[in-house]
PDB file of C-alpha atoms in Angstrom:
ATOM      1  CA  UNK A   1      11.520 -22.309   5.231  1.00 97.00           C
ATOM      2  CA  UNK A   2       8.639 -19.862   5.669  1.00 98.00           C
ATOM      3  CA  UNK A   3       7.132 -16.766   3.260  1.00 98.00           C
ATOM      4  CA  UNK A   4       6.003 -13.954   4.977  1.00 98.00           C
ATOM      5  CA  UNK A   5       4.233 -11.219   3.610  1.00 98.00           C
ATOM      6  CA  UNK A   6       4.105  -8.099   5.452  1.00 98.00           C
ATOM      7  CA  UNK A   7       1.428  -4.943   5.160  1.00 98.00           C
ATOM      8  CA  UNK A   8       0.834  -2.345   8.211  1.00 98.00           C
ATOM      9  CA  UNK A   9      -1.219   1.026   7.955  1.00 98.00           C
ATOM     10  CA  UNK A  10      -4.185  -0.247   5.763  1.00 97.00           C
ATOM     11  CA  UNK A  11      -6.326   1.460   7.028  1.00 96.00           C
ATOM     12  CA  UNK A  12      -9.895  -0.094   6.362  1.00 97.00           C
ATOM     13  CA  UNK A  13      -8.724  -1.043   2.732  1.00 96.00           C
ATOM     14  CA  UNK A  14      -8.626  -4.876   1.161  1.00 96.00           C
ATOM     15  CA  UNK A  15      -8.357  -5.460  -2.396  1.00 95.00           C
ATOM     16  CA  UNK A  16      -7.836  -8.374  -4.566  1.00 96.00           C
ATOM     17  CA  UNK A  17      -4.304  -6.525  -5.635  1.00 95.00           C
ATOM     18  CA  UNK A  18      -3.372  -7.292  -2.016  1.00 97.00           C
ATOM     19  CA  UNK A  19      -5.095 -11.012  -1.441  1.00 98.00           C
ATOM     20  CA  UNK A  20      -3.314 -12.082  -4.416  1.00 97.00           C
ATOM     21  CA  UNK A  21      -0.115 -11.521  -2.425  1.00 98.00           C
ATOM     22  CA  UNK A  22      -1.916 -13.273   0.440  1.00 98.00           C
ATOM     23  CA  UNK A  23      -1.851 -16.508  -1.245  1.00 98.00           C
ATOM     24  CA  UNK A  24       1.810 -16.443  -1.885  1.00 98.00           C
ATOM     25  CA  UNK A  25       2.697 -16.433   1.295  1.00 98.00           C
ATOM     26  CA  UNK A  26       2.785 -18.839   4.382  1.00 98.00           C
ATOM     27  CA  UNK A  27       1.869 -16.449   7.236  1.00 98.00           C
ATOM     28  CA  UNK A  28       0.995 -12.525   7.156  1.00 98.00           C
ATOM     29  CA  UNK A  29       2.096 -10.132   9.899  1.00 98.00           C
ATOM     30  CA  UNK A  30       0.239  -6.688   9.513  1.00 98.00           C
ATOM     31  CA  UNK A  31       1.381  -4.113  11.870  1.00 98.00           C
ATOM     32  CA  UNK A  32      -1.394  -2.095  12.822  1.00 98.00           C
ATOM     33  CA  UNK A  33      -3.851   0.256  11.696  1.00 98.00           C
ATOM     34  CA  UNK A  34      -6.195  -2.185  10.269  1.00 98.00           C
ATOM     35  CA  UNK A  35      -9.214  -0.330   9.879  1.00 97.00           C
ATOM     36  CA  UNK A  36     -11.732  -2.357   9.870  1.00 97.00           C
ATOM     37  CA  UNK A  37     -12.186  -6.254  10.883  1.00 98.00           C
ATOM     38  CA  UNK A  38     -12.862  -7.490   7.190  1.00 98.00           C
ATOM     39  CA  UNK A  39      -9.748  -6.428   6.712  1.00 98.00           C
ATOM     40  CA  UNK A  40      -8.353  -9.413   8.339  1.00 98.00           C
ATOM     41  CA  UNK A  41     -10.781 -11.456   7.973  1.00 98.00           C
ATOM     42  CA  UNK A  42     -10.468 -12.406   4.538  1.00 98.00           C
ATOM     43  CA  UNK A  43      -6.804 -12.060   5.551  1.00 98.00           C
ATOM     44  CA  UNK A  44      -7.258 -15.127   8.269  1.00 98.00           C
ATOM     45  CA  UNK A  45      -9.490 -16.911   5.323  1.00 98.00           C
ATOM     46  CA  UNK A  46      -6.427 -17.150   3.171  1.00 98.00           C
ATOM     47  CA  UNK A  47      -3.358 -17.740   5.471  1.00 98.00           C
ATOM     48  CA  UNK A  48      -2.559 -17.764   9.279  1.00 98.00           C
ATOM     49  CA  UNK A  49      -2.066 -13.795  10.910  1.00 98.00           C
ATOM     50  CA  UNK A  50       0.143 -12.090  13.075  1.00 98.00           C
ATOM     51  CA  UNK A  51      -1.177  -9.074  14.048  1.00 98.00           C
ATOM     52  CA  UNK A  52      -1.418  -5.883  16.305  1.00 98.00           C
ATOM     53  CA  UNK A  53      -3.457  -3.764  16.836  1.00 98.00           C
ATOM     54  CA  UNK A  54      -2.611   0.572  16.039  1.00 98.00           C
ATOM     55  CA  UNK A  55      -3.243   3.952  16.790  1.00 97.00           C
ATOM     56  CA  UNK A  56      -6.463   3.898  14.912  1.00 97.00           C
ATOM     57  CA  UNK A  57      -7.677   0.341  15.601  1.00 98.00           C
ATOM     58  CA  UNK A  58     -10.812   0.616  17.698  1.00 97.00           C
ATOM     59  CA  UNK A  59     -11.621  -1.989  20.885  1.00 97.00           C
ATOM     60  CA  UNK A  60     -12.863  -4.596  18.866  1.00 97.00           C
ATOM     61  CA  UNK A  61     -10.148  -4.702  17.149  1.00 97.00           C
ATOM     62  CA  UNK A  62      -7.833  -4.213  20.587  1.00 98.00           C
ATOM     63  CA  UNK A  63      -9.523  -7.213  22.089  1.00 98.00           C
ATOM     64  CA  UNK A  64      -8.406  -9.113  19.114  1.00 98.00           C
ATOM     65  CA  UNK A  65      -5.297  -8.359  19.004  1.00 98.00           C
ATOM     66  CA  UNK A  66      -2.235  -7.444  20.810  1.00 98.00           C
ATOM     67  CA  UNK A  67      -0.084  -4.098  20.975  1.00 98.00           C
ATOM     68  CA  UNK A  68       3.213  -5.918  20.866  1.00 98.00           C
ATOM     69  CA  UNK A  69       3.255  -9.223  19.154  1.00 98.00           C
ATOM     70  CA  UNK A  70       7.013 -11.441  20.181  1.00 98.00           C
ATOM     71  CA  UNK A  71       7.549 -15.249  18.507  1.00 98.00           C
ATOM     72  CA  UNK A  72       9.940 -17.359  17.313  1.00 98.00           C
ATOM     73  CA  UNK A  73       9.160 -17.585  13.935  1.00 98.00           C
ATOM     74  CA  UNK A  74      11.472 -20.913  12.898  1.00 97.00           C
ATOM     75  CA  UNK A  75      14.863 -19.524  13.827  1.00 98.00           C
ATOM     76  CA  UNK A  76      14.261 -15.849  13.820  1.00 98.00           C
ATOM     77  CA  UNK A  77      13.349 -13.269  17.418  1.00 98.00           C
ATOM     78  CA  UNK A  78      10.058 -11.329  16.085  1.00 98.00           C
ATOM     79  CA  UNK A  79       8.430  -8.342  18.130  1.00 98.00           C
ATOM     80  CA  UNK A  80       6.028  -6.538  15.617  1.00 98.00           C
ATOM     81  CA  UNK A  81       4.201  -3.299  17.428  1.00 98.00           C
ATOM     82  CA  UNK A  82       2.967  -0.895  15.557  1.00 98.00           C
ATOM     83  CA  UNK A  83       4.716   2.572  16.681  1.00 98.00           C
ATOM     84  CA  UNK A  84       8.123   1.343  17.634  1.00 97.00           C
ATOM     85  CA  UNK A  85      10.237   4.450  15.879  1.00 96.00           C
ATOM     86  CA  UNK A  86      13.416   2.702  14.193  1.00 94.00           C
ATOM     87  CA  UNK A  87      17.084   2.617  14.982  1.00 96.00           C
ATOM     88  CA  UNK A  88      18.715   5.257  16.906  1.00 93.00           C
ATOM     89  CA  UNK A  89      14.694   6.481  17.306  1.00 95.00           C
ATOM     90  CA  UNK A  90      12.306   3.831  19.162  1.00 96.00           C
ATOM     91  CA  UNK A  91       9.583   4.632  21.006  1.00 96.00           C
ATOM     92  CA  UNK A  92      10.891   5.687  24.417  1.00 96.00           C
ATOM     93  CA  UNK A  93       8.022   2.913  25.619  1.00 94.00           C
ATOM     94  CA  UNK A  94       9.678   0.012  24.643  1.00 95.00           C
ATOM     95  CA  UNK A  95      13.182   0.883  24.826  1.00 93.00           C
ATOM     96  CA  UNK A  96      14.331  -0.409  27.942  1.00 94.00           C
ATOM     97  CA  UNK A  97      12.966  -4.339  26.683  1.00 95.00           C
ATOM     98  CA  UNK A  98      15.025  -3.283  22.683  1.00 95.00           C
ATOM     99  CA  UNK A  99      17.873  -2.743  25.339  1.00 95.00           C
ATOM    100  CA  UNK A 100      18.060  -5.396  27.610  1.00 96.00           C
ATOM    101  CA  UNK A 101      16.236  -7.637  25.009  1.00 97.00           C
ATOM    102  CA  UNK A 102      16.336  -6.820  21.181  1.00 97.00           C
ATOM    103  CA  UNK A 103      14.682  -9.257  18.984  1.00 98.00           C
ATOM    104  CA  UNK A 104      16.295 -10.989  15.474  1.00 98.00           C
ATOM    105  CA  UNK A 105      13.629  -9.144  13.428  1.00 98.00           C
ATOM    106  CA  UNK A 106      12.295  -5.743  14.566  1.00 98.00           C
ATOM    107  CA  UNK A 107       8.588  -4.771  12.817  1.00 98.00           C
ATOM    108  CA  UNK A 108       6.965  -2.198  13.076  1.00 98.00           C
ATOM    109  CA  UNK A 109       3.975   0.459  11.152  1.00 98.00           C
ATOM    110  CA  UNK A 110       2.143   3.562  12.285  1.00 97.00           C
ATOM    111  CA  UNK A 111       4.976   6.359   9.784  1.00 96.00           C
ATOM    112  CA  UNK A 112       3.461   5.302   6.212  1.00 96.00           C
ATOM    113  CA  UNK A 113       6.807   5.235   5.111  1.00 95.00           C
ATOM    114  CA  UNK A 114       9.034   1.871   3.700  1.00 97.00           C
ATOM    115  CA  UNK A 115      12.040   1.382   5.722  1.00 97.00           C
ATOM    116  CA  UNK A 116      14.445  -1.818   6.313  1.00 98.00           C
ATOM    117  CA  UNK A 117      17.119  -0.453   8.416  1.00 98.00           C
ATOM    118  CA  UNK A 118      19.914  -2.873   9.910  1.00 98.00           C
ATOM    119  CA  UNK A 119      20.199  -1.781  13.441  1.00 98.00           C
ATOM    120  CA  UNK A 120      23.991  -2.231  14.482  1.00 97.00           C
ATOM    121  CA  UNK A 121      23.274  -1.544  18.313  1.00 96.00           C
ATOM    122  CA  UNK A 122      21.188  -3.793  19.228  1.00 97.00           C
ATOM    123  CA  UNK A 123      22.453  -6.171  15.771  1.00 97.00           C
ATOM    124  CA  UNK A 124      18.686  -6.480  14.149  1.00 98.00           C
ATOM    125  CA  UNK A 125      17.335  -5.441  11.326  1.00 98.00           C
ATOM    126  CA  UNK A 126      14.060  -3.129  11.615  1.00 98.00           C
ATOM    127  CA  UNK A 127      11.325  -3.197   8.987  1.00 98.00           C
ATOM    128  CA  UNK A 128       8.475  -0.665   8.485  1.00 98.00           C
ATOM    129  CA  UNK A 129       6.491  -1.895   4.937  1.00 98.00           C
ATOM    130  CA  UNK A 130       5.353   1.658   4.742  1.00 97.00           C
ATOM    131  CA  UNK A 131       1.198   1.162   4.472  1.00 97.00           C
ATOM    132  CA  UNK A 132      -0.568  -0.799   2.220  1.00 97.00           C
ATOM    133  CA  UNK A 133      -3.708   1.605   2.811  1.00 95.00           C
ATOM    134  CA  UNK A 134      -5.044   4.429   0.693  1.00 92.00           C
ATOM    135  CA  UNK A 135      -5.397   6.465   4.036  1.00 88.00           C
ATOM    136  CA  UNK A 136      -3.187   8.612   4.326  1.00 86.00           C
ATOM    137  CA  UNK A 137      -0.218  11.561   2.814  1.00 85.00           C
ATOM    138  CA  UNK A 138       1.611   8.417   1.382  1.00 87.00           C
ATOM    139  CA  UNK A 139       1.932   8.065  -2.618  1.00 90.00           C
ATOM    140  CA  UNK A 140       2.565   4.736  -3.253  1.00 94.00           C
ATOM    141  CA  UNK A 141       0.870   1.510  -1.450  1.00 96.00           C
ATOM    142  CA  UNK A 142       3.751  -0.529  -0.196  1.00 97.00           C
ATOM    143  CA  UNK A 143       4.360  -3.866   1.365  1.00 98.00           C
ATOM    144  CA  UNK A 144       6.795  -6.174   2.307  1.00 98.00           C
ATOM    145  CA  UNK A 145       8.067  -9.747   1.216  1.00 98.00           C
ATOM    146  CA  UNK A 146      10.590 -11.959   2.389  1.00 98.00           C
ATOM    147  CA  UNK A 147      11.775 -16.015   3.307  1.00 98.00           C
ATOM    148  CA  UNK A 148      12.555 -16.889   7.321  1.00 98.00           C
ATOM    149  CA  UNK A 149      14.635 -19.776   6.762  1.00 98.00           C
ATOM    150  CA  UNK A 150      16.340 -21.018  10.291  1.00 98.00           C
ATOM    151  CA  UNK A 151      17.867 -18.664  11.529  1.00 97.00           C
ATOM    152  CA  UNK A 152      18.424 -16.294   8.205  1.00 98.00           C
ATOM    153  CA  UNK A 153      15.931 -13.325   6.168  1.00 98.00           C
ATOM    154  CA  UNK A 154      16.823 -13.925   3.105  1.00 98.00           C
ATOM    155  CA  UNK A 155      15.105 -13.069  -0.250  1.00 98.00           C
ATOM    156  CA  UNK A 156      13.416  -9.698   1.208  1.00 98.00           C
ATOM    157  CA  UNK A 157      11.220  -7.391  -2.211  1.00 98.00           C
ATOM    158  CA  UNK A 158       9.451  -4.609  -1.675  1.00 97.00           C
ATOM    159  CA  UNK A 159       5.958  -4.341  -3.594  1.00 97.00           C
ATOM    160  CA  UNK A 160       4.576  -1.353  -4.659  1.00 95.00           C
ATOM    161  CA  UNK A 161       0.695  -1.601  -5.255  1.00 91.00           C
ATOM    162  CA  UNK A 162       0.210   1.819  -7.160  1.00 75.00           C
ATOM    163  CA  UNK A 163       0.125   5.135  -6.478  1.00 70.00           C
ATOM    164  CA  UNK A 164      -2.939   5.741  -4.817  1.00 55.00           C
ATOM    165  CA  UNK A 165      -5.915   7.459  -6.770  1.00 55.00           C
TER     166      UNK A 165
END
């Protein structure tokens, strides 16, 4: 069993509230637009991190993290990318791979809009945790927390950090 904290679009922002949730997780997954690598360095001091770079991330982030991160967590095939789209409207750059070899859990960021959707066509769960940072149009900073046990994804929680101020 693994307790996962999923966040995205920190845009160089990390704070004690985010770190409190990091400390409660077994692993942290970041779906891109990190901003300053001080964000991922702070997370890595506390917990294992799986991360991808996003469209705002610089050359240093692109050297440290991949564009796509596909891995197994327990019995769940996971694919994380920053600009992935969502069921019925996947990014054209990943559509062929999605059709040929869909994961069980597909994660992206970019939109700053929290979404969790089951994709019946590809038989997968799509997650976008919204934005944990303060930069962007979103009004409430959000993250997701869930458990992977064997081949099951369960106990999904939405974490609303605060209204932006």
